[in-house]
Tab-separated table of C-alpha atoms in Angstrom:
chain	number	residue	atom	x	y	z
H	9	ALA	CA	-52.868	25.068	206.327
H	10	VAL	CA	-54.245	28.457	207.678
H	11	ILE	CA	-57.886	29.662	205.246
H	12	GLU	CA	-58.855	33.018	205.527
H	13	ARG	CA	-62.167	34.493	204.784
H	14	GLU	CA	-63.457	37.798	204.902
H	15	GLY	CA	-65.860	38.182	207.908
H	16	VAL	CA	-64.852	34.548	209.379
H	17	PRO	CA	-62.609	33.013	211.739
H	18	SER	CA	-59.716	31.478	210.059
H	19	GLU	CA	-59.906	27.795	209.699
H	20	ILE	CA	-57.477	25.316	210.171
H	21	VAL	CA	-57.156	22.304	207.592
H	22	THR	CA	-55.004	19.442	207.764
H	23	ALA	CA	-54.373	16.650	206.161
H	24	GLY	CA	-55.112	12.566	207.106
H	25	GLU	CA	-52.702	10.038	207.235
H	26	GLY	CA	-51.396	9.568	203.373
H	27	GLN	CA	-53.186	12.337	202.035
H	28	ASP	CA	-51.669	14.985	200.491
H	29	LEU	CA	-52.262	18.601	202.085
H	30	ARG	CA	-53.015	20.449	198.934
H	31	ALA	CA	-55.643	17.918	198.094
H	32	ALA	CA	-57.230	18.614	201.807
H	33	VAL	CA	-57.450	22.547	200.905
H	34	VAL	CA	-59.234	21.781	197.453
H	35	GLU	CA	-61.798	19.386	199.388
H	36	HIS	CA	-62.410	21.618	201.488
H	37	VAL	CA	-63.293	24.825	199.561
H	38	THR	CA	-65.053	22.370	197.323
H	39	ARG	CA	-67.516	21.609	200.287
H	40	LEU	CA	-67.706	25.467	200.620
H	41	ALA	CA	-68.232	25.976	197.318
H	42	SER	CA	-71.227	23.114	197.174
H	43	GLY	CA	-72.810	24.422	200.520
H	44	ALA	CA	-72.681	28.666	198.957
H	45	ASP	CA	-73.925	26.823	195.714
H	46	ARG	CA	-71.314	28.871	194.000
H	47	GLN	CA	-67.867	29.422	192.885
H	48	ILE	CA	-64.831	30.015	195.058
H	49	GLU	CA	-61.684	31.689	193.902
H	50	LEU	CA	-58.520	30.303	195.932
H	51	ARG	CA	-55.667	31.878	196.220
H	52	THR	CA	-52.922	30.236	197.996
H	53	VAL	CA	-49.477	31.061	198.999
H	54	GLY	CA	-46.768	28.597	199.955
H	55	ASP	CA	-43.286	27.055	198.681
H	56	ARG	CA	-44.698	26.058	196.041
H	57	GLY	CA	-45.338	29.875	194.608
H	58	ASP	CA	-48.904	31.734	194.589
H	59	HIS	CA	-51.829	30.667	192.646
H	60	ARG	CA	-55.358	31.378	192.258
H	61	LEU	CA	-57.447	28.628	191.322
H	62	LEU	CA	-61.645	28.655	190.994
H	63	ILE	CA	-63.264	25.476	192.256
H	64	THR	CA	-66.903	24.587	191.411
H	65	PRO	CA	-69.208	23.425	193.415
H	66	ALA	CA	-68.975	19.984	191.309
H	67	GLY	CA	-65.522	19.781	192.170
H	68	ASP	CA	-63.719	20.995	189.078
H	69	VAL	CA	-60.765	23.205	189.289
H	70	THR	CA	-59.685	25.978	187.426
H	71	ARG	CA	-56.158	27.655	187.439
H	72	LEU	CA	-56.503	31.218	187.102
H	73	ASP	CA	-52.918	32.174	186.813
H	74	ALA	CA	-51.877	29.633	184.233
H	75	PRO	CA	-50.888	30.712	180.352
H	76	PRO	CA	-53.645	31.021	177.641
H	77	LEU	CA	-54.388	27.540	176.507
H	78	THR	CA	-55.211	26.642	173.179
H	79	THR	CA	-58.324	25.277	171.603
H	80	ALA	CA	-56.933	21.703	171.739
H	81	GLN	CA	-56.578	21.941	175.498
H	82	THR	CA	-58.795	22.209	178.703
H	83	GLN	CA	-58.204	23.685	181.968
H	84	THR	CA	-60.339	21.578	183.817
H	85	LEU	CA	-58.250	19.403	186.070
H	86	PRO	CA	-58.958	15.387	186.745
H	87	ALA	CA	-61.528	14.335	189.043
H	88	ARG	CA	-59.419	13.079	191.807
H	89	SER	CA	-58.209	15.311	194.587
H	90	GLU	CA	-55.066	14.491	194.731
H	91	GLU	CA	-54.201	15.323	190.558
H	92	ARG	CA	-56.054	17.934	191.006
H	93	ALA	CA	-54.324	19.630	193.555
H	94	GLY	CA	-50.784	18.397	192.197
H	95	GLU	CA	-52.131	19.818	188.786
H	96	ALA	CA	-53.172	23.092	189.745
H	97	PHE	CA	-50.336	23.531	192.204
H	98	GLY	CA	-48.256	23.124	189.226
H	99	LEU	CA	-46.621	19.617	190.581
H	100	ALA	CA	-46.260	16.592	188.222
H	101	ALA	CA	-48.242	13.864	189.114
H	102	ALA	CA	-45.412	11.210	188.781
H	103	PRO	CA	-45.588	8.039	191.467
H	104	LEU	CA	-42.555	8.384	194.208
H	105	THR	CA	-40.010	6.085	193.614
H	106	ARG	CA	-39.046	3.476	196.291
H	107	ARG	CA	-36.101	5.744	197.710
H	108	GLU	CA	-38.141	8.780	197.682
H	109	ALA	CA	-40.948	6.971	199.623
H	110	ARG	CA	-37.987	5.639	202.142
H	111	PRO	CA	-38.637	8.336	205.016
H	112	SER	CA	-35.391	9.376	206.564
H	113	PHE	CA	-34.247	8.820	210.210
H	114	LEU	CA	-33.679	12.595	210.536
H	115	THR	CA	-35.912	15.117	211.006
H	116	ASN	CA	-35.371	18.235	208.512
H	117	GLY	CA	-34.181	20.992	210.979
H	118	GLY	CA	-33.475	23.644	207.960
H	119	GLY	CA	-34.491	23.962	204.321
H	120	ASP	CA	-37.616	25.841	203.652
H	121	ALA	CA	-39.392	25.431	207.193
H	122	VAL	CA	-40.586	28.896	208.583
H	123	ASP	CA	-40.222	28.853	212.102
H	124	VAL	CA	-43.061	31.948	212.801
H	125	LYS	CA	-43.214	33.518	216.268
H	126	PRO	CA	-46.064	35.829	216.849
H	127	GLU	CA	-44.971	38.709	217.981
H	128	SER	CA	-47.451	40.989	218.695
H	129	GLY	CA	-51.036	40.948	219.880
H	130	TRP	CA	-52.721	37.864	221.671
H	131	ARG	CA	-51.165	35.564	220.133
H	132	ALA	CA	-47.677	36.669	221.140
H	133	VAL	CA	-49.045	36.757	224.738
H	134	ALA	CA	-50.335	33.197	224.352
H	135	ALA	CA	-46.925	32.221	222.836
H	136	ALA	CA	-44.989	33.370	225.812
H	137	LEU	CA	-47.463	31.432	228.101
H	138	GLY	CA	-46.428	28.334	226.407
H	139	TRP	CA	-49.388	27.880	224.370
H	140	LYS	CA	-48.896	26.557	220.750
H	141	ILE	CA	-50.865	29.624	218.806
H	142	LYS	CA	-50.814	29.011	214.967
H	143	PRO	CA	-49.213	32.526	213.521
H	144	GLY	CA	-51.971	34.944	211.460
H	145	PRO	CA	-51.441	35.720	208.167
H	146	ALA	CA	-49.344	39.105	208.396
H	147	GLU	CA	-46.662	37.325	210.951
H	148	VAL	CA	-46.230	34.742	208.139
H	149	ALA	CA	-45.467	37.238	205.525
H	150	ILE	CA	-43.129	39.285	207.364
H	151	THR	CA	-41.373	36.276	208.657
H	152	GLN	CA	-40.877	35.115	204.803
H	153	ASP	CA	-39.809	38.754	203.902
H	154	ARG	CA	-37.288	38.816	206.795
H	155	ARG	CA	-36.255	35.375	205.408
H	156	LEU	CA	-36.227	36.799	201.939
H	157	VAL	CA	-33.973	39.589	202.734
H	158	ALA	CA	-31.390	37.604	205.140
H	159	GLN	CA	-30.290	35.833	201.579
H	160	HIS	CA	-27.163	36.182	200.264
H	161	TRP	CA	-26.655	36.257	196.476
H	162	PRO	CA	-23.184	35.841	194.554
H	163	GLY	CA	-21.217	39.101	193.992
H	164	CYS	CA	-21.870	42.777	195.044
H	165	HIS	CA	-25.850	44.050	194.784
H	166	LYS	CA	-26.467	47.701	194.269
H	167	LEU	CA	-29.822	49.680	194.860
H	168	ALA	CA	-30.065	53.333	194.600
H	169	VAL	CA	-32.532	55.559	196.475
H	170	VAL	CA	-33.564	57.962	194.095
H	171	ASN	CA	-35.788	61.229	193.930
H	172	VAL	CA	-34.498	64.552	192.264
H	173	LYS	CA	-36.495	66.656	194.554
H	174	GLY	CA	-35.250	67.336	197.967
H	175	GLY	CA	-37.044	66.319	201.235
H	176	GLN	CA	-38.530	63.239	199.949
H	177	GLY	CA	-37.311	61.050	202.804
H	178	LYS	CA	-34.057	59.333	200.554
H	179	THR	CA	-31.760	59.644	203.474
H	180	PRO	CA	-33.726	57.811	205.921
H	181	THR	CA	-34.901	55.326	203.378
H	182	ALA	CA	-31.576	54.692	202.632
H	183	ALA	CA	-30.474	54.233	206.130
H	184	MET	CA	-33.310	51.940	207.173
H	185	VAL	CA	-33.046	49.498	204.138
H	186	SER	CA	-29.134	49.303	204.928
H	187	ALA	CA	-30.317	48.724	208.209
H	188	VAL	CA	-32.624	45.694	207.269
H	189	PHE	CA	-30.303	43.694	205.139
H	190	ALA	CA	-27.374	44.207	207.719
H	191	ARG	CA	-29.401	42.991	210.385
H	192	PHE	CA	-31.284	40.307	208.906
H	193	GLY	CA	-28.782	39.048	206.502
H	194	GLY	CA	-25.255	39.849	208.491
H	195	GLY	CA	-22.990	42.675	207.802
H	196	ALA	CA	-21.018	43.804	204.563
H	197	VAL	CA	-23.837	45.795	203.977
H	198	LEU	CA	-22.841	49.849	202.835
H	199	ALA	CA	-24.621	52.795	202.538
H	200	TRP	CA	-23.005	55.364	200.348
H	201	ASP	CA	-23.879	58.503	200.534
H	202	ASN	CA	-23.566	59.742	196.961
H	203	SER	CA	-24.275	63.941	197.295
H	204	GLU	CA	-21.568	65.952	195.695
H	205	THR	CA	-21.570	68.126	198.948
H	206	LEU	CA	-23.139	67.958	202.428
H	207	GLY	CA	-25.049	65.177	202.286
H	208	THR	CA	-27.094	64.365	205.303
H	209	LEU	CA	-26.582	60.928	205.734
H	210	GLY	CA	-22.940	61.131	207.729
H	211	TRP	CA	-24.979	63.857	210.057
H	212	ARG	CA	-27.670	61.310	211.206
H	213	THR	CA	-25.281	58.120	211.323
H	214	GLU	CA	-22.723	56.980	213.932
H	215	SER	CA	-19.051	58.463	213.287
H	216	GLY	CA	-16.603	55.812	213.219
H	217	PRO	CA	-12.919	56.625	215.216
H	218	TYR	CA	-11.661	58.418	211.612
H	219	ASP	CA	-12.727	61.538	210.015
H	220	THR	CA	-12.968	60.047	206.703
H	221	THR	CA	-15.454	60.601	203.531
H	222	VAL	CA	-15.310	59.939	200.017
H	223	ARG	CA	-12.079	62.015	199.602
H	224	ASP	CA	-10.193	60.145	201.476
H	225	MET	CA	-10.855	56.880	199.945
H	226	LEU	CA	-10.372	57.938	196.554
H	227	PRO	CA	-6.166	58.387	196.836
H	228	ALA	CA	-6.297	55.132	198.635
H	229	ALA	CA	-8.219	53.060	195.928
H	230	GLU	CA	-4.947	51.495	195.052
H	231	GLU	CA	-4.110	50.183	198.146
H	232	LEU	CA	-7.441	48.993	199.265
H	233	LEU	CA	-7.449	47.008	195.814
H	234	SER	CA	-4.119	45.630	195.970
H	235	PRO	CA	-3.639	41.605	196.738
H	236	GLY	CA	-1.686	42.359	200.060
H	237	ALA	CA	-4.570	44.860	201.959
H	238	GLY	CA	-7.318	42.592	204.469
H	239	VAL	CA	-10.445	42.865	205.214
H	240	SER	CA	-10.426	45.479	207.583
H	241	ALA	CA	-8.503	47.908	205.395
H	242	ILE	CA	-11.754	49.597	204.660
H	243	ALA	CA	-12.726	50.143	208.297
H	244	ARG	CA	-10.050	53.430	207.918
H	245	TYR	CA	-12.874	55.293	205.589
H	246	VAL	CA	-15.985	54.189	206.495
H	247	HIS	CA	-18.044	54.847	209.927
H	248	HIS	CA	-19.918	51.337	211.057
H	249	GLN	CA	-23.004	51.784	212.925
H	250	THR	CA	-22.642	49.367	216.162
H	251	ASP	CA	-26.532	48.545	216.468
H	252	ASP	CA	-27.836	48.405	212.610
H	253	ARG	CA	-24.359	46.680	211.400
H	254	TYR	CA	-23.799	48.439	207.882
H	255	ASP	CA	-21.016	51.115	207.072
H	256	VAL	CA	-21.835	54.624	205.960
H	257	LEU	CA	-19.644	55.977	203.314
H	258	ARG	CA	-19.642	59.633	203.843
H	259	SER	CA	-19.807	62.698	201.055
H	260	SER	CA	-17.497	65.608	200.766
H	261	PRO	CA	-17.826	68.214	203.621
H	262	ALA	CA	-16.480	70.945	201.349
H	263	LEU	CA	-19.500	73.260	199.859
H	264	PHE	CA	-17.466	75.235	197.441
H	265	GLY	CA	-15.052	74.304	195.167
H	266	SER	CA	-14.106	71.877	192.288
H	267	GLN	CA	-12.320	69.513	194.756
H	268	SER	CA	-15.528	68.220	196.000
H	269	ARG	CA	-16.126	67.019	192.211
H	270	ILE	CA	-15.740	62.982	191.635
H	271	THR	CA	-15.374	62.296	188.174
H	272	ALA	CA	-17.310	59.282	186.797
H	273	GLU	CA	-13.986	57.752	186.310
H	274	ASP	CA	-13.332	58.400	190.047
H	275	PHE	CA	-16.753	57.051	190.785
H	276	ASP	CA	-16.062	53.661	189.168
H	277	ARG	CA	-12.793	53.516	191.233
H	278	LEU	CA	-14.663	53.348	194.082
H	279	VAL	CA	-17.047	51.015	192.650
H	280	ALA	CA	-14.300	48.527	192.285
H	281	VAL	CA	-12.997	49.355	195.781
H	282	VAL	CA	-16.537	49.011	197.192
H	283	GLU	CA	-16.764	45.275	195.329
H	284	ARG	CA	-14.468	43.929	196.758
H	285	TYR	CA	-15.542	44.411	200.816
H	286	TYR	CA	-19.383	44.533	200.359
H	287	ARG	CA	-21.699	42.310	199.521
H	288	MET	CA	-24.112	44.786	199.057
H	289	VAL	CA	-24.252	48.816	198.864
H	290	ILE	CA	-27.185	51.136	199.247
H	291	PHE	CA	-26.881	54.551	197.134
H	292	ASP	CA	-28.385	57.535	198.315
H	293	SER	CA	-28.285	59.108	195.500
H	294	GLY	CA	-28.638	63.165	196.068
H	295	LYS	CA	-30.595	64.874	194.077
H	296	ASP	CA	-28.388	66.526	191.217
H	297	GLU	CA	-29.405	64.291	188.174
H	298	SER	CA	-26.983	65.936	185.984
H	299	GLY	CA	-23.713	65.267	187.884
H	300	GLU	CA	-21.440	62.590	186.530
H	301	ARG	CA	-21.605	60.442	189.337
H	302	TRP	CA	-25.117	60.269	189.471
H	303	LEU	CA	-25.545	58.915	185.888
H	304	ARG	CA	-22.535	56.382	186.640
H	305	MET	CA	-24.663	55.782	189.957
H	306	LEU	CA	-27.276	54.888	187.763
H	307	ASP	CA	-25.735	52.730	185.236
H	308	ALA	CA	-23.929	50.709	188.436
H	309	THR	CA	-27.518	49.824	189.984
H	310	ASP	CA	-29.335	47.041	190.053
H	311	GLN	CA	-32.624	47.996	191.829
H	312	LEU	CA	-34.238	51.494	192.642
H	313	ILE	CA	-36.478	52.660	195.673
H	314	ILE	CA	-37.881	55.589	194.918
H	315	PRO	CA	-39.375	57.618	198.358
H	316	VAL	CA	-41.850	60.300	197.968
H	317	LEU	CA	-44.029	62.342	200.091
H	318	ALA	CA	-47.922	61.867	200.056
H	319	ASP	CA	-48.747	65.242	197.825
H	320	VAL	CA	-49.380	65.234	194.064
H	321	GLU	CA	-46.716	67.515	193.872
H	322	SER	CA	-44.382	65.225	194.878
H	323	ALA	CA	-45.861	61.893	192.841
H	324	GLU	CA	-45.843	64.592	189.731
H	325	GLY	CA	-42.081	64.672	190.292
H	326	VAL	CA	-41.904	61.000	190.477
H	327	ARG	CA	-44.125	60.235	187.273
H	328	THR	CA	-41.352	62.498	185.209
H	329	LEU	CA	-38.081	60.693	186.967
H	330	LEU	CA	-39.733	56.983	185.831
H	331	GLU	CA	-41.120	58.729	182.502
H	332	GLU	CA	-37.395	60.288	181.833
H	333	LEU	CA	-35.752	56.901	182.930
H	334	GLY	CA	-38.094	55.152	180.185
H	335	ALA	CA	-36.571	57.344	177.432
H	336	ARG	CA	-33.069	57.190	178.095
H	337	ASP	CA	-32.269	53.401	177.504
H	338	GLU	CA	-33.469	49.713	177.981
H	339	ARG	CA	-31.517	49.291	181.050
H	340	SER	CA	-32.648	52.386	182.762
H	341	ALA	CA	-36.526	51.600	181.158
H	342	ARG	CA	-36.061	48.211	183.200
H	343	LEU	CA	-34.832	50.187	186.153
H	344	ALA	CA	-38.101	52.565	186.126
H	345	ALA	CA	-40.626	49.888	185.689
H	346	ASP	CA	-39.118	47.392	188.289
H	347	ALA	CA	-38.722	49.791	190.881
H	348	VAL	CA	-40.151	50.310	194.340
H	349	VAL	CA	-41.873	53.196	195.556
H	350	VAL	CA	-42.118	54.486	199.348
H	351	VAL	CA	-44.870	56.630	199.982
H	352	SER	CA	-44.643	58.643	203.422
H	353	GLU	CA	-47.780	59.818	205.423
H	354	TRP	CA	-46.367	62.985	205.285
H	355	PRO	CA	-47.139	66.444	205.798
H	356	GLN	CA	-49.256	65.320	208.775
H	357	PRO	CA	-51.981	65.689	208.574
H	358	VAL	CA	-52.338	63.550	205.538
H	359	ASN	CA	-54.939	63.959	202.781
H	360	SER	CA	-56.132	60.792	202.171
H	361	ARG	CA	-57.339	61.896	198.805
H	362	GLU	CA	-53.910	62.916	197.773
H	363	LEU	CA	-52.568	59.800	199.220
H	364	SER	CA	-54.877	57.477	197.293
H	365	ALA	CA	-54.133	59.262	194.371
H	366	VAL	CA	-50.422	59.090	194.825
H	367	VAL	CA	-50.417	55.261	195.842
H	368	GLY	CA	-52.852	54.716	192.996
H	369	GLY	CA	-51.201	56.498	189.858
H	370	LEU	CA	-47.639	55.282	191.051
H	371	SER	CA	-48.852	51.535	191.501
H	372	GLU	CA	-49.317	51.437	187.488
H	373	MET	CA	-45.720	52.732	186.862
H	374	VAL	CA	-43.691	50.616	188.938
H	375	ARG	CA	-43.583	46.930	190.382
H	376	ALA	CA	-44.401	47.807	193.972
H	377	VAL	CA	-45.856	51.058	196.178
H	378	GLU	CA	-45.682	50.697	200.106
H	379	VAL	CA	-47.312	53.205	202.106
H	380	LEU	CA	-44.609	54.428	205.160
H	381	PRO	CA	-46.919	55.533	208.484
H	382	PHE	CA	-45.785	58.689	210.032
H	383	ASP	CA	-42.739	58.301	212.415
H	384	PRO	CA	-41.298	61.040	214.496
H	385	SER	CA	-37.867	58.902	214.715
H	386	LEU	CA	-37.514	59.752	210.678
H	387	LYS	CA	-37.938	63.352	211.103
H	388	ASN	CA	-35.042	64.184	213.376
H	389	GLY	CA	-32.297	62.962	215.199
H	390	ALA	CA	-30.100	59.627	214.754
H	391	LEU	CA	-31.340	56.902	212.631
H	392	ARG	CA	-31.859	53.420	214.300
H	393	PHE	CA	-33.815	51.026	213.243
H	394	GLU	CA	-34.735	50.176	217.222
H	395	ARG	CA	-35.997	53.862	217.140
H	396	LEU	CA	-38.932	52.836	214.996
H	397	LYS	CA	-42.510	52.024	215.804
H	398	PRO	CA	-43.074	48.327	214.612
H	399	PRO	CA	-45.245	49.150	211.911
H	400	THR	CA	-42.695	51.264	210.309
H	401	GLN	CA	-40.173	48.472	210.769
H	402	ASP	CA	-42.312	45.965	208.840
H	403	VAL	CA	-42.935	48.481	206.066
H	404	TYR	CA	-38.785	49.323	205.670
H	405	VAL	CA	-38.850	44.987	205.772
H	406	ARG	CA	-41.308	44.935	203.274
H	407	VAL	CA	-39.808	47.773	201.083
H	408	ALA	CA	-35.800	45.327	201.183
H	409	ALA	CA	-37.839	42.241	200.440
H	410	HIS	CA	-39.443	43.694	197.248
H	411	ALA	CA	-35.901	44.802	196.342
H	412	ALA	CA	-34.382	41.641	197.127
H	413	ARG	CA	-36.984	39.876	194.791
H	414	GLY	CA	-36.013	42.118	192.054
H	415	MET	CA	-32.157	41.014	192.547
H	416	ALA	CA	-32.744	37.621	192.798
H	417	ARG	CA	-34.528	37.353	189.118
C-alpha cells in the first residue's frame, strides 16, 4: 500500500507473511499517531471502497464514514489489528473455510487487478529503463477512471451535454466524452447532434462516405428496425470517426423551413433506432430548450454533463437551468442533482476569483465539478482526442468516469 502525507515523501507499507495488508496499514498509522501524540485521520481508496478512519495514539479506530450509531452501539473497534482493520473496512471477520484457504495453482490475471504504468515524469523515464517504479496516486486514479469508462452495462445508456446558452463548449465536450468511451471501452458509441438546424458537431468531425443527416435516417427507421437489417445498415446514416472510434449523427443542414423540424414522435422513433445499434449515445443538445426534441432528449437521458465558461454570468445561466430542472419533475430534479459540470478556463486570461466562485457555487448544486484547462485544440479545427494536451485528456477521462458512476447506480 502507498501512504501519502502532506510534505512527506510517499511511504510503502507491506504486509508480513500471513498478515492482512489492511492491518499493516492500521498498525503503521497507529505508530505515526503515537509518535505525534495526536489522532490521525486515515483516508483509504481501494477495491473495498473508500473509507475515512480516525486512529488514536492508543490504537483505537473509529469509522468516520459509518452511519449514525444508536446509544447501545459503539464505534470503537476491537483491539486486535486484524479485527480492527477488517471491521473498519466493512469486512466480516468470519474465518476462512478449508476450501477458501487452499491456494490456487493459478495466478489471477484478471479480476480487479489494475496494471498501472507510469506515463509521465521521472516515473515514466525510470519505467522505460526497466526499473520497477511504484505508480503515484494520480497515475493510479487515472488508470482506475479509464477502467471504469471501459466497462459495458446492459442496455443503451444516454448522456446529454446541455447548456441553453451558446458558446459554452457543448460540442467539444460531447465529442471528447464520446471519444473517451469509444477509445477505452470499444465502439458502438454515437454522438448525436440534437440541434434543430446547422449544428456544429458535423463541421468539426470527420465525414463518412455518405452526406447524410438525421433527416435521412428518419424515413429509413422502419428498415433499420426490421429483423433482417444487419448491424452495418446504420453506417449509411452516420459518420465514423476513424481515430476516436465513435459515430456522429449530424443535424439537419437546412436553416429555414419546417422541413428541418423533428417532432417528439420523430425523436422517439430515432431513439428506438439508435438503441438497437449502439450501447451508448451522447447528445449534443443544442440550445433551443423550448423545442420538442430538446425536452424529449431530456426525458430519454440517464446522465447530464453541463459545460460552462469560467465567468459568473455563464454560471448564473447554469444555476437557472439546474433550478428549472429541479422544479420540472422528480426525474429532472434527480438529473440536475446528479449532473457533472465542466468549467472551462476560458476566456483567457482566466479571472481566478471568478473561477473559484463558479466552481464553489456549482459544486453545491451538482455531484461533481471538473476544471478544464485551456487547450487551443478545443477552440478551432477538427476535434480529435490525440490533439489534446495530456492534462486535458485526463480531465475528459475524469468527466466520463463521473458519468459512468452515475449510470452504474
